[in-house]
Coordinates of C-alpha atoms in Angstrom, one line a residue:
M1 CA 20.7 23.9 -25.8
K2 CA 21.3 20.4 -24.6
K3 CA 23.5 21.6 -21.8
I4 CA 20.5 23.6 -20.4
F5 CA 18.2 20.6 -20.6
R6 CA 20.9 18.4 -19.0
Q7 CA 20.9 20.8 -16.0
I8 CA 17.1 20.8 -15.9
H9 CA 17.1 17.0 -16.0
L10 CA 19.7 16.7 -13.3
W11 CA 18.5 19.2 -10.8
L12 CA 14.8 18.2 -11.0
S13 CA 15.7 14.5 -10.7
I14 CA 17.9 14.8 -7.6
P15 CA 15.2 16.2 -5.2
F16 CA 12.2 14.4 -6.7
G17 CA 13.7 11.1 -7.8
L18 CA 13.0 9.0 -4.8
I19 CA 9.4 10.2 -4.6
I20 CA 9.0 9.4 -8.3
T21 CA 10.3 5.9 -7.6
V22 CA 7.7 5.4 -4.8
I23 CA 4.9 6.6 -7.1
C24 CA 5.9 4.4 -10.0
F25 CA 6.5 1.3 -7.9
S26 CA 3.2 1.6 -5.9
G27 CA 1.3 2.3 -9.2
A28 CA 2.8 -0.9 -10.7
A29 CA 1.7 -2.9 -7.6
L30 CA -1.9 -1.8 -8.1
V31 CA -2.2 -2.9 -11.8
F32 CA -3.2 -6.5 -11.1
E33 CA -4.8 -6.1 -7.7
N34 CA -8.1 -7.7 -8.7
E35 CA -6.5 -10.7 -10.4
I36 CA -4.1 -11.2 -7.4
M37 CA -7.0 -11.0 -4.9
E38 CA -9.2 -13.4 -6.9
L39 CA -6.3 -15.9 -7.1
C40 CA -5.5 -15.6 -3.4
R41 CA -9.1 -15.7 -2.2
H42 CA -10.8 -17.7 -4.9
D43 CA -13.3 -19.2 -2.5
F44 CA -14.4 -15.7 -1.5
Y45 CA -15.0 -14.3 -5.0
Y46 CA -16.3 -17.5 -6.6
V47 CA -19.0 -20.0 -5.7
S48 CA -18.1 -23.6 -4.8
K49 CA -20.5 -25.1 -7.4
V50 CA -22.4 -23.7 -10.3
E51 CA -26.1 -24.8 -10.2
E52 CA -28.6 -24.5 -13.0
T53 CA -30.7 -21.6 -11.5
P54 CA -29.5 -19.0 -9.0
L55 CA -31.7 -17.7 -6.3
P56 CA -33.6 -14.4 -7.1
A57 CA -31.5 -11.3 -6.6
G58 CA -34.2 -9.8 -4.3
E59 CA -34.1 -12.8 -2.0
L60 CA -30.3 -12.6 -1.8
A61 CA -30.4 -8.9 -1.0
Q62 CA -33.1 -9.5 1.7
K63 CA -30.9 -12.2 3.2
V64 CA -28.0 -9.8 3.5
A65 CA -30.2 -7.0 4.8
A66 CA -31.3 -9.2 7.6
T67 CA -27.8 -9.4 8.9
L68 CA -27.1 -5.6 8.9
P69 CA -27.5 -3.1 11.7
D70 CA -30.3 -0.5 11.3
S71 CA -27.7 2.2 10.3
I72 CA -26.6 0.2 7.2
S73 CA -28.8 -0.8 4.3
V74 CA -28.5 -2.7 1.0
T75 CA -28.3 -0.3 -1.9
G76 CA -27.8 -2.6 -4.9
I77 CA -26.6 -5.9 -6.2
S78 CA -23.9 -6.5 -8.9
I79 CA -24.2 -9.6 -11.1
S80 CA -21.3 -10.8 -13.3
S81 CA -21.7 -12.5 -16.6
D82 CA -19.5 -15.3 -15.2
P83 CA -21.9 -17.7 -13.5
A84 CA -19.1 -18.9 -11.2
K85 CA -18.6 -15.4 -9.7
A86 CA -20.4 -14.7 -6.5
Y87 CA -23.0 -11.9 -6.4
Q88 CA -21.8 -8.7 -4.8
V89 CA -24.4 -7.0 -2.6
N90 CA -23.6 -3.2 -2.2
L91 CA -24.1 -1.5 1.1
S92 CA -24.9 2.1 2.0
K93 CA -21.7 2.6 4.1
P94 CA -18.9 2.8 4.5
R95 CA -18.0 4.0 1.0
R96 CA -17.8 1.1 -1.5
A97 CA -18.7 -1.5 1.1
S98 CA -20.1 -4.7 -0.1
V99 CA -20.9 -8.3 0.8
Y100 CA -20.3 -11.4 -1.4
I101 CA -23.0 -14.1 -1.4
D102 CA -23.3 -17.5 -3.1
Q103 CA -26.2 -17.0 -5.5
Y104 CA -27.0 -20.7 -5.6
T105 CA -27.0 -21.6 -1.9
G106 CA -27.6 -18.2 -0.3
E107 CA -24.4 -18.5 1.8
I108 CA -23.0 -15.2 2.8
K109 CA -19.3 -15.4 2.1
G110 CA -18.3 -12.2 4.0
K111 CA -17.7 -8.5 3.7
Y112 CA -15.3 -7.2 1.2
E113 CA -12.2 -5.7 2.7
R114 CA -9.3 -4.4 0.7
A115 CA -6.0 -6.2 1.5
P116 CA -3.7 -4.1 3.8
F117 CA -0.9 -4.4 1.2
F118 CA -3.0 -2.8 -1.6
T119 CA -4.4 -0.2 0.8
T120 CA -0.9 0.8 1.7
M121 CA 0.2 0.9 -2.0
F122 CA -2.8 3.0 -2.9
K123 CA -2.2 5.5 -0.1
L124 CA 1.5 5.6 -1.1
H125 CA 0.6 6.2 -4.7
R126 CA -1.9 9.0 -4.0
W127 CA -0.8 10.6 -0.8
L128 CA 2.5 9.2 0.4
L129 CA 0.6 7.6 3.4
D130 CA -0.7 11.1 4.4
S131 CA -4.3 11.8 5.1
M132 CA -6.6 14.7 4.6
K133 CA -6.7 17.2 7.5
P134 CA -10.0 17.4 9.3
D135 CA -9.6 21.1 9.8
G136 CA -9.0 21.6 6.0
G137 CA -5.3 22.2 6.3
I138 CA -2.8 21.6 3.6
F139 CA -2.9 18.0 2.3
W140 CA 0.9 17.7 2.2
G141 CA 1.1 14.1 0.9
K142 CA -1.2 14.9 -2.0
M143 CA 0.6 18.1 -2.8
I144 CA 4.0 16.4 -2.8
V145 CA 2.8 13.7 -5.1
G146 CA 1.3 16.2 -7.4
V147 CA 4.4 18.4 -7.6
S148 CA 6.7 15.4 -8.0
T149 CA 4.5 14.1 -10.8
L150 CA 4.6 17.5 -12.5
M151 CA 8.4 17.6 -12.2
F152 CA 8.5 14.1 -13.6
V153 CA 6.9 15.4 -16.8
F154 CA 9.8 17.9 -17.3
V155 CA 12.3 15.3 -16.4
L156 CA 11.0 12.9 -19.0
I157 CA 10.9 15.6 -21.7
S158 CA 14.3 16.9 -20.9
G159 CA 15.7 13.4 -20.9
I160 CA 14.4 12.7 -24.4
I161 CA 15.9 16.0 -25.6
I162 CA 19.2 15.1 -24.1
W163 CA 19.4 11.6 -25.6
I164 CA 17.9 12.3 -29.0
P165 CA 20.2 10.1 -31.3
R166 CA 22.1 11.8 -34.0
N167 CA 21.5 9.0 -36.5
A168 CA 19.9 5.6 -37.0
K169 CA 23.0 3.8 -35.8
A170 CA 23.1 5.9 -32.6
L171 CA 19.4 5.1 -32.0
K172 CA 20.1 1.4 -32.4
N173 CA 22.9 1.5 -29.9
S174 CA 20.7 3.5 -27.4
L175 CA 18.0 0.8 -27.5
K176 CA 20.5 -1.9 -26.5
I177 CA 21.3 -3.0 -22.9
S178 CA 24.7 -4.5 -22.5
V179 CA 25.0 -7.2 -19.8
N180 CA 28.6 -8.2 -20.3
K181 CA 30.5 -4.9 -20.1
G182 CA 30.4 -4.2 -16.4
W183 CA 27.8 -2.8 -13.9
R184 CA 28.3 0.8 -14.8
R185 CA 27.6 0.2 -18.5
F186 CA 24.6 -2.0 -17.6
W187 CA 23.0 0.7 -15.4
Y188 CA 23.8 3.4 -18.0
D189 CA 22.2 1.4 -20.8
L190 CA 19.2 0.6 -18.5
H191 CA 18.7 4.3 -17.8
I192 CA 18.9 5.3 -21.4
A193 CA 17.1 2.4 -23.1
G194 CA 14.5 2.2 -20.3
G195 CA 13.7 5.9 -20.6
L196 CA 13.4 5.6 -24.4
Y197 CA 11.2 2.5 -24.3
T198 CA 8.8 3.8 -21.6
F199 CA 8.8 7.6 -22.5
I200 CA 5.3 7.7 -24.1
F201 CA 3.7 5.4 -21.4
L202 CA 5.2 7.3 -18.5
L203 CA 4.4 10.7 -20.0
V204 CA 0.7 9.6 -20.5
L205 CA 0.5 8.2 -17.0
A206 CA 2.0 11.3 -15.5
L207 CA -0.3 13.7 -17.5
T208 CA -3.4 11.8 -16.6
G209 CA -2.4 11.3 -12.9
L210 CA -2.1 15.0 -12.4
T211 CA -5.9 15.4 -12.9
W212 CA -6.3 13.9 -9.4
S213 CA -3.7 16.3 -7.8
F214 CA -4.6 19.8 -9.0
G215 CA -8.0 21.4 -9.8
W216 CA -6.4 24.0 -12.1
Y217 CA -4.7 21.3 -14.1
R218 CA -7.9 19.2 -14.4
T219 CA -9.8 22.2 -15.6
G220 CA -7.2 22.8 -18.3
F221 CA -7.0 19.1 -19.2
Y222 CA -10.7 19.0 -19.7
K223 CA -10.7 22.1 -21.8
A224 CA -8.1 20.5 -24.1
F225 CA -10.8 17.9 -24.9
G226 CA -13.5 20.4 -25.3
V227 CA -15.1 19.9 -21.9
E228 CA -15.9 23.1 -19.9
A229 CA -15.2 22.6 -16.2
T230 CA -17.3 24.5 -13.7
Q231 CA -15.5 26.9 -11.4
G232 CA -15.6 26.9 -7.7
T233 CA -15.8 23.2 -7.1
S234 CA -13.4 21.3 -5.0
S235 CA -10.3 19.8 -6.4
Q236 CA -11.8 16.4 -5.9
E237 CA -14.9 17.0 -7.9
T238 CA -14.1 19.7 -10.6
T239 CA -15.9 18.7 -13.7
S240 CA -18.4 19.9 -16.2
Q241 CA -22.1 20.3 -15.5
T242 CA -23.0 17.5 -17.8
S243 CA -20.3 15.4 -16.3
N244 CA -22.5 15.3 -13.2
K245 CA -24.5 12.7 -15.0
E246 CA -21.5 10.5 -15.4
R247 CA -20.6 11.0 -11.7
Q248 CA -24.1 10.0 -10.8
G249 CA -23.8 6.9 -13.0
E250 CA -20.5 5.9 -11.3
R251 CA -22.1 6.2 -7.9
N252 CA -25.0 4.0 -9.1
K253 CA -22.6 1.5 -10.6
E254 CA -20.6 1.2 -7.3
S255 CA -23.5 1.5 -4.9
N256 CA -26.3 4.1 -4.7
K257 CA -26.4 6.6 -1.8
D258 CA -28.7 5.5 0.9
G259 CA -30.9 8.6 0.8
R260 CA -33.2 7.3 -1.9
H261 CA -33.2 3.8 -0.3
R262 CA -34.3 5.3 3.0
G263 CA -37.2 6.9 1.1
D264 CA -38.2 3.6 -0.2
E265 CA -37.9 2.1 3.2
K266 CA -40.1 4.8 4.7
R267 CA -42.7 4.1 2.0
Y268 CA -42.3 0.4 2.7
S269 CA -42.6 0.9 6.4
R270 CA -45.9 2.8 6.0
S271 CA -47.2 0.1 3.7
E272 CA -46.0 -2.5 6.1
G273 CA -47.9 -0.7 9.0
R274 CA -51.1 -0.6 7.0
N275 CA -50.8 -4.3 6.1
R276 CA -50.1 -5.2 9.7
S277 CA -53.2 -3.3 10.8
E278 CA -55.4 -5.0 8.2
S279 CA -53.9 -8.4 8.9
H280 CA -54.4 -7.9 12.7
N281 CA -58.0 -7.0 12.2
R282 CA -58.6 -10.0 10.0
G283 CA -56.1 -12.3 11.8
E284 CA -54.4 -13.3 8.6
D285 CA -50.6 -13.5 9.1
R286 CA -50.0 -14.9 5.8
E287 CA -51.5 -11.8 4.1
E288 CA -49.1 -9.7 6.1
R289 CA -46.1 -11.7 4.9
R290 CA -47.3 -11.4 1.3
G291 CA -47.7 -7.7 1.7
N292 CA -44.1 -7.4 3.0
R293 CA -42.7 -9.2 0.0
E294 CA -44.8 -7.0 -2.3
Y295 CA -43.4 -3.8 -1.0
S296 CA -39.9 -4.9 -0.4
P297 CA -37.5 -2.5 -2.1
Y298 CA -35.6 -5.5 -3.6
A299 CA -38.6 -7.5 -4.8
L300 CA -38.3 -6.5 -8.5
W301 CA -34.5 -6.5 -8.8
Q302 CA -34.5 -10.0 -10.4
K303 CA -37.1 -8.9 -13.0
V304 CA -35.1 -5.9 -13.9
Y305 CA -31.9 -7.9 -14.1
E306 CA -33.5 -10.5 -16.4
Q307 CA -34.9 -7.7 -18.7
L308 CA -31.4 -6.1 -19.1
K309 CA -29.7 -9.4 -19.5
V310 CA -31.9 -10.2 -22.5
Q311 CA -31.4 -6.7 -24.0
N312 CA -27.6 -6.8 -23.5
P313 CA -26.4 -10.4 -24.1
D314 CA -22.7 -9.3 -24.2
Y315 CA -22.8 -7.6 -20.8
K316 CA -19.9 -7.8 -18.4
Q317 CA -21.8 -6.9 -15.2
I318 CA -25.3 -5.7 -14.4
T319 CA -25.8 -3.7 -11.2
V320 CA -29.4 -3.2 -10.0
S321 CA -30.1 -0.6 -7.4
N322 CA -33.1 1.3 -6.0
G323 CA -34.9 2.5 -9.1
T324 CA -31.7 2.4 -11.3
A325 CA -29.5 -0.1 -13.0
N326 CA -26.2 -0.1 -14.8
V327 CA -24.9 -2.4 -17.5
S328 CA -21.1 -2.5 -18.2
F329 CA -19.4 -4.3 -21.0
N330 CA -16.0 -6.0 -21.6
R331 CA -14.8 -3.8 -24.5
F332 CA -11.8 -1.8 -25.4
G333 CA -11.7 1.8 -24.4
N334 CA -13.3 3.4 -21.4
Q335 CA -13.6 0.6 -18.8
R336 CA -16.0 2.7 -16.7
A337 CA -18.4 3.0 -19.6
S338 CA -21.9 1.8 -18.9
D339 CA -25.5 2.1 -20.1
R340 CA -27.7 3.5 -17.3
Y341 CA -31.4 2.7 -16.8
S342 CA -34.2 3.9 -14.6
F343 CA -37.1 1.7 -13.6
N344 CA -40.3 1.9 -11.7
P345 CA -39.6 0.3 -8.3
R346 CA -43.3 -0.7 -8.1
N347 CA -43.6 -2.8 -11.2
G348 CA -40.0 -3.1 -12.6
E349 CA -40.8 -1.4 -15.8
I350 CA -37.8 0.3 -17.5
T351 CA -38.7 4.0 -17.7
E352 CA -35.6 5.6 -19.1
A353 CA -32.3 4.5 -20.8
T354 CA -29.1 6.6 -21.1
L355 CA -26.7 4.8 -23.4
Y356 CA -23.0 5.5 -23.1
K357 CA -22.7 5.9 -26.9
D358 CA -25.1 8.8 -26.7
L359 CA -23.2 10.8 -24.1
D360 CA -21.0 13.8 -25.1
N361 CA -17.4 14.1 -24.1
S362 CA -18.3 15.6 -20.7
G363 CA -19.9 12.3 -19.8
K364 CA -17.0 10.2 -20.9
I365 CA -13.8 12.0 -20.1
R366 CA -13.4 10.9 -16.4
G367 CA -13.8 7.3 -17.3
W368 CA -11.3 7.6 -20.1
I369 CA -8.7 9.3 -17.9
F370 CA -9.0 6.5 -15.3
S371 CA -8.8 3.8 -18.0
V372 CA -5.8 5.3 -19.6
H373 CA -4.1 5.9 -16.3
V374 CA -4.4 2.4 -15.0
G375 CA -3.7 0.9 -18.5
S376 CA -7.0 -1.0 -18.8
W377 CA -8.2 0.8 -22.0
G378 CA -6.7 -1.9 -24.3
G379 CA -7.3 -4.9 -22.2
M380 CA -4.7 -7.2 -20.7
F381 CA -2.1 -6.2 -23.2
T382 CA -2.0 -2.5 -22.3
R383 CA -2.2 -3.4 -18.6
I384 CA 1.0 -5.5 -18.9
L385 CA 2.7 -2.7 -20.8
S386 CA 1.7 -0.2 -18.1
F387 CA 3.0 -2.5 -15.4
I388 CA 6.3 -2.9 -17.1
A389 CA 6.6 0.8 -17.9
S390 CA 5.8 1.7 -14.2
L391 CA 8.4 -0.8 -13.0
L392 CA 11.1 0.6 -15.3
G393 CA 9.9 4.1 -14.4
A394 CA 10.7 3.3 -10.7
T395 CA 14.3 2.3 -11.7
L396 CA 15.0 5.4 -13.7
P397 CA 15.7 7.7 -10.7
L398 CA 17.8 4.9 -9.0
T399 CA 20.0 4.3 -12.0
G400 CA 20.2 8.1 -12.5
Y401 CA 21.4 8.5 -8.9
Y402 CA 24.0 5.7 -9.4
L403 CA 25.4 7.3 -12.6
W404 CA 25.5 10.8 -11.0
I405 CA 27.3 9.6 -7.9
K406 CA 29.8 7.6 -9.9
K407 CA 30.4 10.7 -12.0
E408 CA 30.9 12.9 -9.0
I409 CA 33.3 10.4 -7.4
A410 CA 35.4 10.3 -10.6
R411 CA 35.4 14.1 -10.8
S412 CA 36.6 14.4 -7.2
A413 CA 39.4 11.9 -7.9
R414 CA 40.5 13.9 -10.9
K415 CA 40.7 17.0 -8.8
R416 CA 42.8 15.3 -6.2
R417 CA 45.2 14.1 -8.8
K418 CA 45.7 17.6 -10.0

């Protein structure tokens, strides 16, 4: 039986090994992206000096909106519990676009742009630098990553079966890495011990990662957790009907779509027009300016933020958008979990609350999959473990190639001697 699994392990590793190395290495590079960027660009993500009282959120949003072209609008503002972190003003486009602003001085720090290195690592990890075809053709990069990850699952399982220790002494020896018995022994021990140490982590990372590659796999994965996926949806959006609520919540958390905002702007424009007409007839410019502020779509964002801040003193971040708000927390588990609120944009009154704890599995599974895949579910400790596991995972194919080549060279030498 082990002979069969040895062949499976070998002949799946040879064609897919290098791709697995690229996937694991690029994944490891992304684990601490936020921390690295905040360290390298501290002046961008943090304010220069913390004052006693920040400027109102609506005023800051209006300040950013004044710098934008007509085709782009402000869709929300994200406020961290850390008073030293700059506010993040979300934009309607491009996707996930935002501007950072000093909440104490009103200084616009600039537009967020992902570092080219991390952009490249992300594209490598997901698509091997390929891109989706405009004509709907085969997305080869995504497919190759998906197939390679699926094969990696079988490589991991077959590897464990091959190297199952016969007794406790053999297990103890398998977990040691010798550094003073030559390079071949070092690479051999690193391959065996590295695989044993990281097996669970790498298997979980592979199984969760496959949900982004294949719709049929995602459907089955969801069903395993009691979530019924709808049929006929694209591979990027396959999920349950009730999971649509979570997807809407995620969009609100990042930045709301600009459709609703445009509706507010239209209402605002009509009101503005009426105010201008009345002000012109009366010749009262100050009344016009007061009317503008009253009907600004951002006018009540500060009020909503203050309400939610009082209700959720342990919040991590509060995002206020057009008629909706999200509150996220720094807790173990699903790092995309958030409580969602709706409010009346005319008076700031909270009209509806959807708490994360009240959602069923369909409203939680996508966030859990993401949190487990990136290792953030257990805080910094599990992120470090995921980082180490991914790095070791990147070395497994390389050490495997080395051992296989050395073995083939030795076999050829024996044949020549005969």
